Coordinates of C-alpha atoms in Angstrom, one line a residue:
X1 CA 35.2 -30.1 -61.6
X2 CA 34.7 -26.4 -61.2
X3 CA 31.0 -26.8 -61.0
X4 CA 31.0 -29.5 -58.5
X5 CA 33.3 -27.4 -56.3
X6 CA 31.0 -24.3 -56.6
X7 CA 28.2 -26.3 -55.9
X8 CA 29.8 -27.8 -52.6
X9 CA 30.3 -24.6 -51.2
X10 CA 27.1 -23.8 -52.0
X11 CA 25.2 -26.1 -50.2
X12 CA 27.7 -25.7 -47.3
X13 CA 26.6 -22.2 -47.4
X14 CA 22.7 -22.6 -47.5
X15 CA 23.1 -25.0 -45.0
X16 CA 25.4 -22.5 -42.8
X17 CA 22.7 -20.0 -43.2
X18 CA 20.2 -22.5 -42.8
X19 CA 21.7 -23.3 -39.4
X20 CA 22.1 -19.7 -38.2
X21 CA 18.6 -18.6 -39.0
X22 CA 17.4 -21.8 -37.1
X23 CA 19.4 -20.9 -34.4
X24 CA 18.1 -17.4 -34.5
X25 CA 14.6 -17.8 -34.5
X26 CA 14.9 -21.0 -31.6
X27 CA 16.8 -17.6 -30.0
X28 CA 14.2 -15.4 -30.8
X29 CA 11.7 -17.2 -29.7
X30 CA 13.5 -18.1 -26.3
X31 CA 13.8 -14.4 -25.7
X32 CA 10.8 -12.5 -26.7
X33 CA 9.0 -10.0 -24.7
X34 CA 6.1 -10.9 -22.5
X35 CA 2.4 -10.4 -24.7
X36 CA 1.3 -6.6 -25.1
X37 CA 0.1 -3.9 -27.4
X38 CA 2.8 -3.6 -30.4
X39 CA 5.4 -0.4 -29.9
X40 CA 5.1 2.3 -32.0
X41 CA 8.7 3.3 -33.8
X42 CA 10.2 6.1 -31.8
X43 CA 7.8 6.2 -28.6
X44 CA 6.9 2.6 -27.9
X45 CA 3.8 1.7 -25.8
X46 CA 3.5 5.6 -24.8
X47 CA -0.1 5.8 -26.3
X48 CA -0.7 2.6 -24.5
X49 CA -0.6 3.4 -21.4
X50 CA -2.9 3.1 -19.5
X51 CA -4.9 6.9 -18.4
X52 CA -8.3 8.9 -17.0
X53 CA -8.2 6.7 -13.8
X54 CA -8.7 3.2 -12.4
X55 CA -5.3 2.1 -14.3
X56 CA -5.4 -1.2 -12.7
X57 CA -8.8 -2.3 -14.2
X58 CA -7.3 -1.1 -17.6
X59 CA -4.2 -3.4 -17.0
X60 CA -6.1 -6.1 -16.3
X61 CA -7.9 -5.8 -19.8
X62 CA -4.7 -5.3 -21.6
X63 CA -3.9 -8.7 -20.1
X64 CA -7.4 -10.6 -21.1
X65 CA -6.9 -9.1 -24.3
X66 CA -3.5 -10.4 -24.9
X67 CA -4.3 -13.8 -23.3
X68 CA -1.4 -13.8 -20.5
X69 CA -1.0 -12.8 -17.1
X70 CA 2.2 -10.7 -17.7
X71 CA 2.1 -8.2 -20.1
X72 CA 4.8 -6.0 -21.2
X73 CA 5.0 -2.3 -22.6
X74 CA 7.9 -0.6 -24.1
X75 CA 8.4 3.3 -23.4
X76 CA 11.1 5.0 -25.0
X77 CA 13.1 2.1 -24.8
X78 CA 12.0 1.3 -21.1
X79 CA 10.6 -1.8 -20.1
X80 CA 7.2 -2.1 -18.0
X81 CA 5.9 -5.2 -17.2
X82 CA 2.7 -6.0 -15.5
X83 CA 1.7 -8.8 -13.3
X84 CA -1.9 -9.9 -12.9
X85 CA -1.9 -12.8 -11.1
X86 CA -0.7 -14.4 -7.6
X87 CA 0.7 -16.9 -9.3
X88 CA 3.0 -15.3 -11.3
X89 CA 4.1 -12.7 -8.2
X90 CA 4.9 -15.6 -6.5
X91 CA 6.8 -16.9 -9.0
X92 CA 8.7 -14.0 -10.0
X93 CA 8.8 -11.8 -6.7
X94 CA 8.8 -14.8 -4.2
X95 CA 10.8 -17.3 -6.1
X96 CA 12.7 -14.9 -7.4
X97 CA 13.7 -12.5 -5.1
X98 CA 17.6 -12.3 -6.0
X99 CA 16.9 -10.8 -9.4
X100 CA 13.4 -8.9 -8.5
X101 CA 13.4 -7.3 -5.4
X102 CA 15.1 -3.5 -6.4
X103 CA 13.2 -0.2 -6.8
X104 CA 12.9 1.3 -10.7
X105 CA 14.9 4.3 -10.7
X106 CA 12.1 6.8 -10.3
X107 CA 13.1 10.1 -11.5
X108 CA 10.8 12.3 -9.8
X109 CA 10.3 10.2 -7.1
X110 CA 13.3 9.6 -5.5
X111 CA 15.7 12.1 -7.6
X112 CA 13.8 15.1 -7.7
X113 CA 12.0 15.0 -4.3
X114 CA 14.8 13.1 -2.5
X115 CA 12.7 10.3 -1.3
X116 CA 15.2 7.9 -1.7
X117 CA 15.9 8.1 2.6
X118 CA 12.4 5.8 2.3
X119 CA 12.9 2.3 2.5
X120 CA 9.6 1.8 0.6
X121 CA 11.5 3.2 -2.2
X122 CA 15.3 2.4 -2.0
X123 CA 17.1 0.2 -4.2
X124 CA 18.1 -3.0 -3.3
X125 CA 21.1 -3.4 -1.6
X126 CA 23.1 -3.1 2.0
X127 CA 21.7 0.6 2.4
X128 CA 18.1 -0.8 2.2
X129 CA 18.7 -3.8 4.5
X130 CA 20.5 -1.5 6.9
X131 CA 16.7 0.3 7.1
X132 CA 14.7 -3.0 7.2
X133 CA 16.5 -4.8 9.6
X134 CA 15.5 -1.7 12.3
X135 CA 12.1 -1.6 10.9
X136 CA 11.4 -5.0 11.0
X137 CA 13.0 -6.1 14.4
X138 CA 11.1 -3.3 15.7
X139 CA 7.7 -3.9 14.3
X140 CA 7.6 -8.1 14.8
X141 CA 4.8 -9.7 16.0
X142 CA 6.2 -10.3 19.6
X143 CA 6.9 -6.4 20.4
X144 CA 3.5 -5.2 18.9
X145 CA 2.0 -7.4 21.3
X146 CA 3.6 -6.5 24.7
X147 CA 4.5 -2.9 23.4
X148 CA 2.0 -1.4 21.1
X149 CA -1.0 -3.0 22.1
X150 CA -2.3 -0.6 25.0
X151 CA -1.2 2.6 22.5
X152 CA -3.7 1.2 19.9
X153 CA -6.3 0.8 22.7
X154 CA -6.1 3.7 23.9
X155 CA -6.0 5.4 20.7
X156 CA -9.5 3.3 19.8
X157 CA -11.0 4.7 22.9
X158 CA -10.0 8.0 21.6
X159 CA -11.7 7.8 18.5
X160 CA -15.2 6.4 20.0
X161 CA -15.0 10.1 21.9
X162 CA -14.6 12.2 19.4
X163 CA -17.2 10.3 16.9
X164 CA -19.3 10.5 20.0
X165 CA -18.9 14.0 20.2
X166 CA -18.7 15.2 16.4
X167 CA -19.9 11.9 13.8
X168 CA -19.8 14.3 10.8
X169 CA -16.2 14.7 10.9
X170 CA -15.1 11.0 11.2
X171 CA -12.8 11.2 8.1
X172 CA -10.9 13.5 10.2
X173 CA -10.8 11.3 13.3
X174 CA -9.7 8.1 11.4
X175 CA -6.8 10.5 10.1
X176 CA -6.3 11.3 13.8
X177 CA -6.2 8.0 15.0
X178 CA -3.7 7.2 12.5
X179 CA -1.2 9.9 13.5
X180 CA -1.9 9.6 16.8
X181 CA -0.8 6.1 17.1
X182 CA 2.1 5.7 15.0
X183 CA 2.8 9.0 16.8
X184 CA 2.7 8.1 20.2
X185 CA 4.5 4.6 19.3
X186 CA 7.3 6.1 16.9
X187 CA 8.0 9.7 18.9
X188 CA 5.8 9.4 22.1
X189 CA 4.2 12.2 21.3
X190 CA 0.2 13.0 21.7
X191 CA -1.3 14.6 19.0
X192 CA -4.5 17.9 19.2
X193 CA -7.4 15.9 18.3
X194 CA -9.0 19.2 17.2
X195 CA -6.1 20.3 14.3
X196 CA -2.6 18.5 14.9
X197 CA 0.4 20.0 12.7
X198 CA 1.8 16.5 12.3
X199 CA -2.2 15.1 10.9
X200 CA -1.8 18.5 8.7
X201 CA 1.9 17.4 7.5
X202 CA 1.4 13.9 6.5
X203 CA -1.3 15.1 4.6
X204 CA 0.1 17.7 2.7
X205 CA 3.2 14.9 2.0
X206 CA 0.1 12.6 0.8
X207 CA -0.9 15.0 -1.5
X208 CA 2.8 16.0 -2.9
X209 CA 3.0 12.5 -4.3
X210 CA 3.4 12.0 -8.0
X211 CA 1.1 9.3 -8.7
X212 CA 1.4 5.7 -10.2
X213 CA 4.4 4.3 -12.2
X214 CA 5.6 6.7 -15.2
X215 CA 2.9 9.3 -14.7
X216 CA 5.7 11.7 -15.2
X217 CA 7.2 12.8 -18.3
X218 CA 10.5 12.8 -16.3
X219 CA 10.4 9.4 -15.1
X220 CA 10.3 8.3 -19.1
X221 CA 13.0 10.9 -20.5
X222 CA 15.1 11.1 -17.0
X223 CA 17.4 13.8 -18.9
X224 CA 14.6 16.2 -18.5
X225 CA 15.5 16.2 -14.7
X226 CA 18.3 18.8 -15.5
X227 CA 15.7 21.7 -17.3
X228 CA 15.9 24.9 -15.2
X229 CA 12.8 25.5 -13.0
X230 CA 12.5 28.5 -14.7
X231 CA 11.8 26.6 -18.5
X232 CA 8.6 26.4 -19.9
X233 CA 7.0 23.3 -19.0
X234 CA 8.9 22.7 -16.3
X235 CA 6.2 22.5 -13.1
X236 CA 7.5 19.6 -12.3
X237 CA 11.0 20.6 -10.9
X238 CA 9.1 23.2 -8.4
X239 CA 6.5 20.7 -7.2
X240 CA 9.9 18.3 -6.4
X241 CA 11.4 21.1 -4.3
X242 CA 8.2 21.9 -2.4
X243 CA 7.4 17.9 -1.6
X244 CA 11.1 17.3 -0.8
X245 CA 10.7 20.2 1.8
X246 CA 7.8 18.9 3.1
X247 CA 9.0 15.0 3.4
X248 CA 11.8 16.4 5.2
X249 CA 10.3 18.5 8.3
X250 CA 8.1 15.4 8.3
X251 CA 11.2 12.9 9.5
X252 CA 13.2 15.9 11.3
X253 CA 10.6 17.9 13.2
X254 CA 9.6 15.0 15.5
X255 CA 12.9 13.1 15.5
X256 CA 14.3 16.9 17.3
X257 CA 11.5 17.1 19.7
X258 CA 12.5 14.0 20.8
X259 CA 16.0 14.3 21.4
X260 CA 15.0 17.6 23.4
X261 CA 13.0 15.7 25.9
X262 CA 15.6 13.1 26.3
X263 CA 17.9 15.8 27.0
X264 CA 15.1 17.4 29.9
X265 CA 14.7 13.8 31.3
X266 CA 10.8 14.0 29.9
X267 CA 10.7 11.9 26.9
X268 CA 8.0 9.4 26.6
X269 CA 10.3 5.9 25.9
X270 CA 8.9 5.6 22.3
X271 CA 10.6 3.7 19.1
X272 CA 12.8 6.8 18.7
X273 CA 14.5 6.8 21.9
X274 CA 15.0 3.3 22.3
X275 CA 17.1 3.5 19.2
X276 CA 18.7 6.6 19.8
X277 CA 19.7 4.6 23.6
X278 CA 20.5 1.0 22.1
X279 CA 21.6 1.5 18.0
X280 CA 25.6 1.6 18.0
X281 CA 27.4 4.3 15.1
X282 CA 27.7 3.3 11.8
X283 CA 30.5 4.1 9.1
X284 CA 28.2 4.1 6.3
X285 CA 25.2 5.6 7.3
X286 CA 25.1 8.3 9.9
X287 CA 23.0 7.4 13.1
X288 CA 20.9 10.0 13.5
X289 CA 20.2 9.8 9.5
X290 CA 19.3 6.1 9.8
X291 CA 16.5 6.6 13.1
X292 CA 14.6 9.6 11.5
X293 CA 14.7 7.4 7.9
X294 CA 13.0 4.2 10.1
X295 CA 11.0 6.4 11.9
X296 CA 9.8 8.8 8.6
X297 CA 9.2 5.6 6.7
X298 CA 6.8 3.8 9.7
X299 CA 4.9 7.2 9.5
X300 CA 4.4 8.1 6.0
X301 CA 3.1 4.7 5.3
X302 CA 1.4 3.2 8.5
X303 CA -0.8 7.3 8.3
X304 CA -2.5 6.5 4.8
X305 CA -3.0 2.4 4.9
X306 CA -5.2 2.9 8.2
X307 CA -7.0 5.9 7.2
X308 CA -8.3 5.0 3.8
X309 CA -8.9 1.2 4.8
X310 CA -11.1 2.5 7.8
X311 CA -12.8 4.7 5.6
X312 CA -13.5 2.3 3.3
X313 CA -14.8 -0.1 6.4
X314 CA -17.5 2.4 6.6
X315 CA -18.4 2.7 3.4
X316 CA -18.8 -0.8 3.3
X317 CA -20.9 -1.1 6.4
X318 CA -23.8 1.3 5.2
X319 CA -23.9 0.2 2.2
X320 CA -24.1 -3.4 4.0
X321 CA -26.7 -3.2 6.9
X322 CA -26.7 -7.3 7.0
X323 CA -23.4 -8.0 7.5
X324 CA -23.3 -4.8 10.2
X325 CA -25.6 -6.8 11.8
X326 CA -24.2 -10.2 12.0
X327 CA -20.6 -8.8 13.0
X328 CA -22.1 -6.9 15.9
X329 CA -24.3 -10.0 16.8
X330 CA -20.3 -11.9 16.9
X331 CA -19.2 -9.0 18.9
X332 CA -21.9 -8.8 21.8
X333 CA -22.2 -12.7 22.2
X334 CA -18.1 -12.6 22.6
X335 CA -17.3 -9.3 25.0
X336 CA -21.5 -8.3 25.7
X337 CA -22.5 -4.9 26.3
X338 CA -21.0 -3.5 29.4
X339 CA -17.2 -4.1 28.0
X340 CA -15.0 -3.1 25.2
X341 CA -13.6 -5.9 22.9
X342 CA -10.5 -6.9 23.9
X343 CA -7.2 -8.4 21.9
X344 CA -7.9 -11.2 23.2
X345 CA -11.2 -11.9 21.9
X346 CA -9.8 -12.3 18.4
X347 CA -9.8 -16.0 18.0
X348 CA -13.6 -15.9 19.2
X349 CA -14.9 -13.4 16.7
X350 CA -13.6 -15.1 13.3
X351 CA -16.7 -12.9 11.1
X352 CA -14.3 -9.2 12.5
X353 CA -11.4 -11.5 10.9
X354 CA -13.2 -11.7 7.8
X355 CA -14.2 -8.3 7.6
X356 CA -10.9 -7.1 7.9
X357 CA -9.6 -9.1 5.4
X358 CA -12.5 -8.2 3.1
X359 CA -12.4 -4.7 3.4
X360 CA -8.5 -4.8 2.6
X361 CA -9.6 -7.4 -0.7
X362 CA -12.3 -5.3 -1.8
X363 CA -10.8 -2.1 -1.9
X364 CA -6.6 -2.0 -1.5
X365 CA -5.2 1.1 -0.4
X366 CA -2.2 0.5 -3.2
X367 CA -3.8 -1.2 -6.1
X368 CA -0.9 -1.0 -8.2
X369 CA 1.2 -2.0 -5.1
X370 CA 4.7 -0.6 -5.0
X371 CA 6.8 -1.1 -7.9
X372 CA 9.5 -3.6 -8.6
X373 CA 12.3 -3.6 -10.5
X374 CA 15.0 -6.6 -12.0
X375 CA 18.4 -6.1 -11.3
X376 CA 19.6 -8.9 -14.1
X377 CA 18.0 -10.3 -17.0
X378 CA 15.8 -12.8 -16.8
X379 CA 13.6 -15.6 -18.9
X380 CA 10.0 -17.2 -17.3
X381 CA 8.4 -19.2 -19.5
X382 CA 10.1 -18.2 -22.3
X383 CA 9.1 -14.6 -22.0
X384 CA 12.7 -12.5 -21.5
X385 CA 12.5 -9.9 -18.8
X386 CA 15.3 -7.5 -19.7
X387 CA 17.6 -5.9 -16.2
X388 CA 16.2 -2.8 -15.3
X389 CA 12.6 -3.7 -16.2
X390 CA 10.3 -1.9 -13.9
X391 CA 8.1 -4.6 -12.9
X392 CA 4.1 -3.7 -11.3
X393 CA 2.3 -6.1 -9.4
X394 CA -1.6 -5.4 -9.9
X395 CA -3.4 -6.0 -6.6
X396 CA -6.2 -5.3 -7.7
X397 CA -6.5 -7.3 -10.2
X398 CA -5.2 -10.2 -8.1
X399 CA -7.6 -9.0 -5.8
X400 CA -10.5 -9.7 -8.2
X401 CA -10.2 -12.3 -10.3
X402 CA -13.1 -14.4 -10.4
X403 CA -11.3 -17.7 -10.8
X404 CA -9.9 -16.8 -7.1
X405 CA -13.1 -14.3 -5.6
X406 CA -16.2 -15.2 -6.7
X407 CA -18.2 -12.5 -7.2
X408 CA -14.9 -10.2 -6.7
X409 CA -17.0 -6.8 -6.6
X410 CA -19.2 -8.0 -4.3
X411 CA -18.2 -6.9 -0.3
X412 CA -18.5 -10.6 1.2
X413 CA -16.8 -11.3 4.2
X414 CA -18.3 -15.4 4.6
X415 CA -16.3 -15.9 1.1
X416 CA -13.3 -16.3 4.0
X417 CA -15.1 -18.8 5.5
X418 CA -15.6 -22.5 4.6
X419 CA -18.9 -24.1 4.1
X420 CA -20.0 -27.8 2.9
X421 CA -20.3 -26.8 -0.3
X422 CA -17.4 -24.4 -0.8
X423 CA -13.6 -23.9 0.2
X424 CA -13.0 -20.5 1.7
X425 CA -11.1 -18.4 -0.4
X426 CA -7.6 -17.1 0.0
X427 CA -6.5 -14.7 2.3
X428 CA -5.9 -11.7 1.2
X429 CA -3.0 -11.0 3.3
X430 CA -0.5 -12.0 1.6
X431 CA -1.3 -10.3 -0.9
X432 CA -2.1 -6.8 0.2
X433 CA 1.0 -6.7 1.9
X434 CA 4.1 -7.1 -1.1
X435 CA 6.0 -10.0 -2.1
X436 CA 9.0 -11.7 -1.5
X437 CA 11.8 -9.5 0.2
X438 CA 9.9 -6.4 -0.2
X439 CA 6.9 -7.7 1.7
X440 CA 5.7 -4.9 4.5
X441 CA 7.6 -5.2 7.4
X442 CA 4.8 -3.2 9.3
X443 CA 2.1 -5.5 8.2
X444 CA 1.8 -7.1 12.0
X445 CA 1.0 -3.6 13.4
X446 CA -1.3 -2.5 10.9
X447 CA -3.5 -5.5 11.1
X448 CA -3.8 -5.2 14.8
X449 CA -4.5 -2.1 14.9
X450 CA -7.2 -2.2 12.1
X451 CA -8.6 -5.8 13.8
X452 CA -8.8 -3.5 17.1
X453 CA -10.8 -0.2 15.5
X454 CA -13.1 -2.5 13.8
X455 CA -14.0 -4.3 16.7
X456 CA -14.6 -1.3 18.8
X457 CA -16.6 0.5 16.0
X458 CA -18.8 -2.3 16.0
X459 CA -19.2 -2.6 19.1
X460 CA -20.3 0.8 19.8
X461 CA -21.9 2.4 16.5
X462 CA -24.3 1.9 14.6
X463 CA -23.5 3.5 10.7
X464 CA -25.8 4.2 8.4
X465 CA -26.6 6.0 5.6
X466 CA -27.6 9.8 5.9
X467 CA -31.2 10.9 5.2
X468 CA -32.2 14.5 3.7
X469 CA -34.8 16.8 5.3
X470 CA -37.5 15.3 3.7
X471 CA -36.3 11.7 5.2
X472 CA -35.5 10.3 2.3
X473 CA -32.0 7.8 2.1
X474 CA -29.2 9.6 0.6
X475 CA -27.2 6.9 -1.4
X476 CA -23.3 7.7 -1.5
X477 CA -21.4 8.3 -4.6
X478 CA -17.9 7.1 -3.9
X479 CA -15.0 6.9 -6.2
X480 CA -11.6 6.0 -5.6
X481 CA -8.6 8.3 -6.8
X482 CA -5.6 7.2 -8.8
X483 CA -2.7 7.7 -7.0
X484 CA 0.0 5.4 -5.9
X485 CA -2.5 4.9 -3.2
X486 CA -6.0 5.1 -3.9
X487 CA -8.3 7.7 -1.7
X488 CA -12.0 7.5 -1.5
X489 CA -13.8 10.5 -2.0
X490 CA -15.9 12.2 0.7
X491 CA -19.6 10.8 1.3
X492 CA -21.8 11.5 4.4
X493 CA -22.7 8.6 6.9
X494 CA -25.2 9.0 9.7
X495 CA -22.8 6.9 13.1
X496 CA -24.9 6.7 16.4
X497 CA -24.7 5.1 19.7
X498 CA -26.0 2.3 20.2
X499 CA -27.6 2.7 23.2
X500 CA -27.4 5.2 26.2
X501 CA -25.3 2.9 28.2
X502 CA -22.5 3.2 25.2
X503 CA -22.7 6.5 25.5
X504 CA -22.2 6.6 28.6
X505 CA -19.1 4.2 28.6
X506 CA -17.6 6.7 26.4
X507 CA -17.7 9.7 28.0
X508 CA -16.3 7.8 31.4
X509 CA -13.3 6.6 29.5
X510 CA -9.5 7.5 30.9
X511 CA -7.2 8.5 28.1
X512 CA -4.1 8.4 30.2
X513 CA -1.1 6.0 29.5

């Protein structure tokens, strides 16, 4: 009787266990990571990461290699997770947004340099709407149109001067244009074509950034944020204090210029003093705080996006004769020679539209795009996303994928346009620009004003590629650098009139407002 007892309560037993290690690995299975490289014991992924430049390529071949379009990497206990597809940013960081729409805490960043006044960079929450809400009321379609459109023009007309004047130097003079519109429409204020301290600043803040996601030591063991400046090894902490400096005289020197020529009676109405006039006081956030935070944000990001997308327009165009060629063609038979394009020719040059869209495809400014971050656990596809995974959307990759560009290295405007034999391809834009409730809120302005440049550098240069004394073609050597956004390195480019009568035109144009 013993026995048959004993053996009872054994079977109940192997089938208890029986049932919990079923239960375990159905649980197990529910909840494993996304694919990626297998974690070493104490430092994870660390050695995985990816390094030496063009980290977006090398995410995209951790993510053929391990067969899925999210890809995860463990850090010291952190979790990163790569997307490299639309489809799955649109289902995560469109569909959803509740749970994927925050900021990873960014150490160095945010911490250390104090750039958490950026929206860009703030977490999710009523701080961050607080910002957007200004931003984007400010920046919708409707206002750019009736407010912003004569700034950019002018602006345009200012650049086909000084390329007129000095074509060597027209890096500098996209930069120019840049600050001086988001100048003139933030602060009212007209920049020194020839060496402007705000061009000079938002370069310098440029170059204090820190790089793509984890590229700091800090941002991995955020305990190291509380070393001593003094401590071996820690560089870091210095470089912190000198960019947090320079972020600030960036949002404060021309929000104070302001105010004193609103108090003289001679401020330029602007974006700044229409708030400072028309936003009521707030508990939370204080109100001058909040306008120089809008204001800081719509310059430090609408200075970089324009200059490096121009400059990458150019590069595309003497490497490109042909399609140079055909845009101007669409350019002359729309507004003809003895007239600048106007916004309202858009909808009659579609090829500009394509180039624009192509030139932002073919090389993004942010290939990584801006990091997001989960604010609650989460499960797609069976993958489990842990809360507090930092969460990278790869542009680029999205950007070139075969199955959606064909021929994704190639720069090929027509692929946006259909033909009998092929559907046009996706735009870009929604891409280029975010996801979900992070999504660009100055997206509107900046593809005006790049649809406007384009169409006026078309119209008026021709760009091609230098030549040595001898005569022969000098071929440019560009790479692109590795930063959160991604610069193109300097190469020559030979940009003439094209004809007298442009010239002319130039040099009879009124810059007044």
């Amino acid at each position: 009787m013993g026995d048959i007892r004993f053996s009872a309560v054994s079977g109940i037993a192997v089938l208890g266990l029986a049932g919990i290690l079923y239960a375990w690995r159905r649980s197990s299975r529910a909840t494993r990571y996304p694919p990626g490289p297998t974690p070493a014991w104490l430092t994870g992924n660390l050695h995985d990461l990816p390094s030496g430049g063009n980290e977006w390529v090398q995410y995209r071949d951790l993510s053929r290699k391990h067969g899925s379009d999210v890809i995860h990497l463990d850090i010291f206990g952190s979790h990163l997770v790569v997307l490299n597809s639309v489809r799955v940013a649109n289902d995560l960081l469109d569909h959803r947004g509740s749970i994927y729409s925050s900021r990873p805490r960014m150490v160095m960043l945010k911490e250390l340099m104090g750039w958490d006044w950026n929206v860009v960079l703030m977490s999710y929450g009523e701080t961050y709407w607080a910002h957007r809400r200004i931003i984007q009321q400010e920046l919708q379609p409707r206002i750019v149109t009736s407010t912003y459109h004569p700034i950019i023009a002018r602006e345009c007309k200012m650049l086909l001067a000084n390329l007129l004047r000095a074509p060597d130097h027209f890096v500098h003079h996209l930069k120019s244009l840049a600050a001086a519109e988001i100048m003139m429409i933030s602060y009212g204020q007209q920049i020194d074509p020839e060496g402007d301290k705000y061009v000079r600043l938002a370069e310098e803040v440029r170059e204090s950034g820190v790089g793509p996601p984890a590229s700091h030591l800090v941002d991995l063991v955020p305990a190291l944020k509380y070393i001593p400046e003094w401590f071996p090894g820690a560089g870091f902490k210095r470089h912190a204090r000198w960019g947090k400096s320079l972020a600030l005289r960036m949002r404060q020197e021309p929000y104070d210029i302001v105010k004193e020529k609103m108090a003289a009676g001679v401020a330029i109405p602007c974006l700044t003093s229409r708030l400072i006039e028309t936003l009521p006081s707030t508990s939370d956030i204080a109100k001058d705080e909040l306008i120089m935070n809008c204001t800081g944000a719509i310059y430090s990001a609408a200075a970089d996006t324009t200059t490096i997308t121009l400059t990458n327009f150019i590069l595309a165009m003497i490497l490109h004769p042909e399609i140079q060629h055909k845009a101007r063609a669409e350019i002359d038979s729309v507004a003809g020679r003895d007239r600048l394009p106007d916004f309202s020719d858009r909808a009659s040059t579609p090829f500009i539209d394509c180039i624009v869209k192509e030139v932002l495809r073919w090389k993004p400014v942010t290939p990584l795009g801006i990091p997001h971050a989960t604010t609650e656990n989460d499960i797609y596809l069976g993958m489990f996303i842990p809360k507090n995974t930092t969460i990278v959307p790869n542009l680029w990759a999205m950007l070139h994928d075969p199955e959606v560009y064909y021929d994704p290295e190639e720069f090929f405007p027509e692929r946006f346009l259909p033909t009998d034999t092929r559907d046009a391809c996706p735009d870009p834009f929604r891409v280029v620009w975010g996801f979900g409730r992070r999504i660009c809120p100055g997206r509107h302005l900046a593809d005006t004003s790049l649809w406007m440049t384009i169409a006026f550098l078309l119209w008026a240069f021709d760009f091609e590629k230098p030549k040595d004394a001898r005569g022969n073609t000098i071929e440019p050597n560009v790479t692109h650098g590795n930063d959160i956004v991604s610069v193109p390195s300097e190469f020559s480019c030979q940009i003439l009139p094209r004809s007298r009568e442009v010239a002319s035109l130039i040099n009879s144009f009124d810059f007044g407002y």
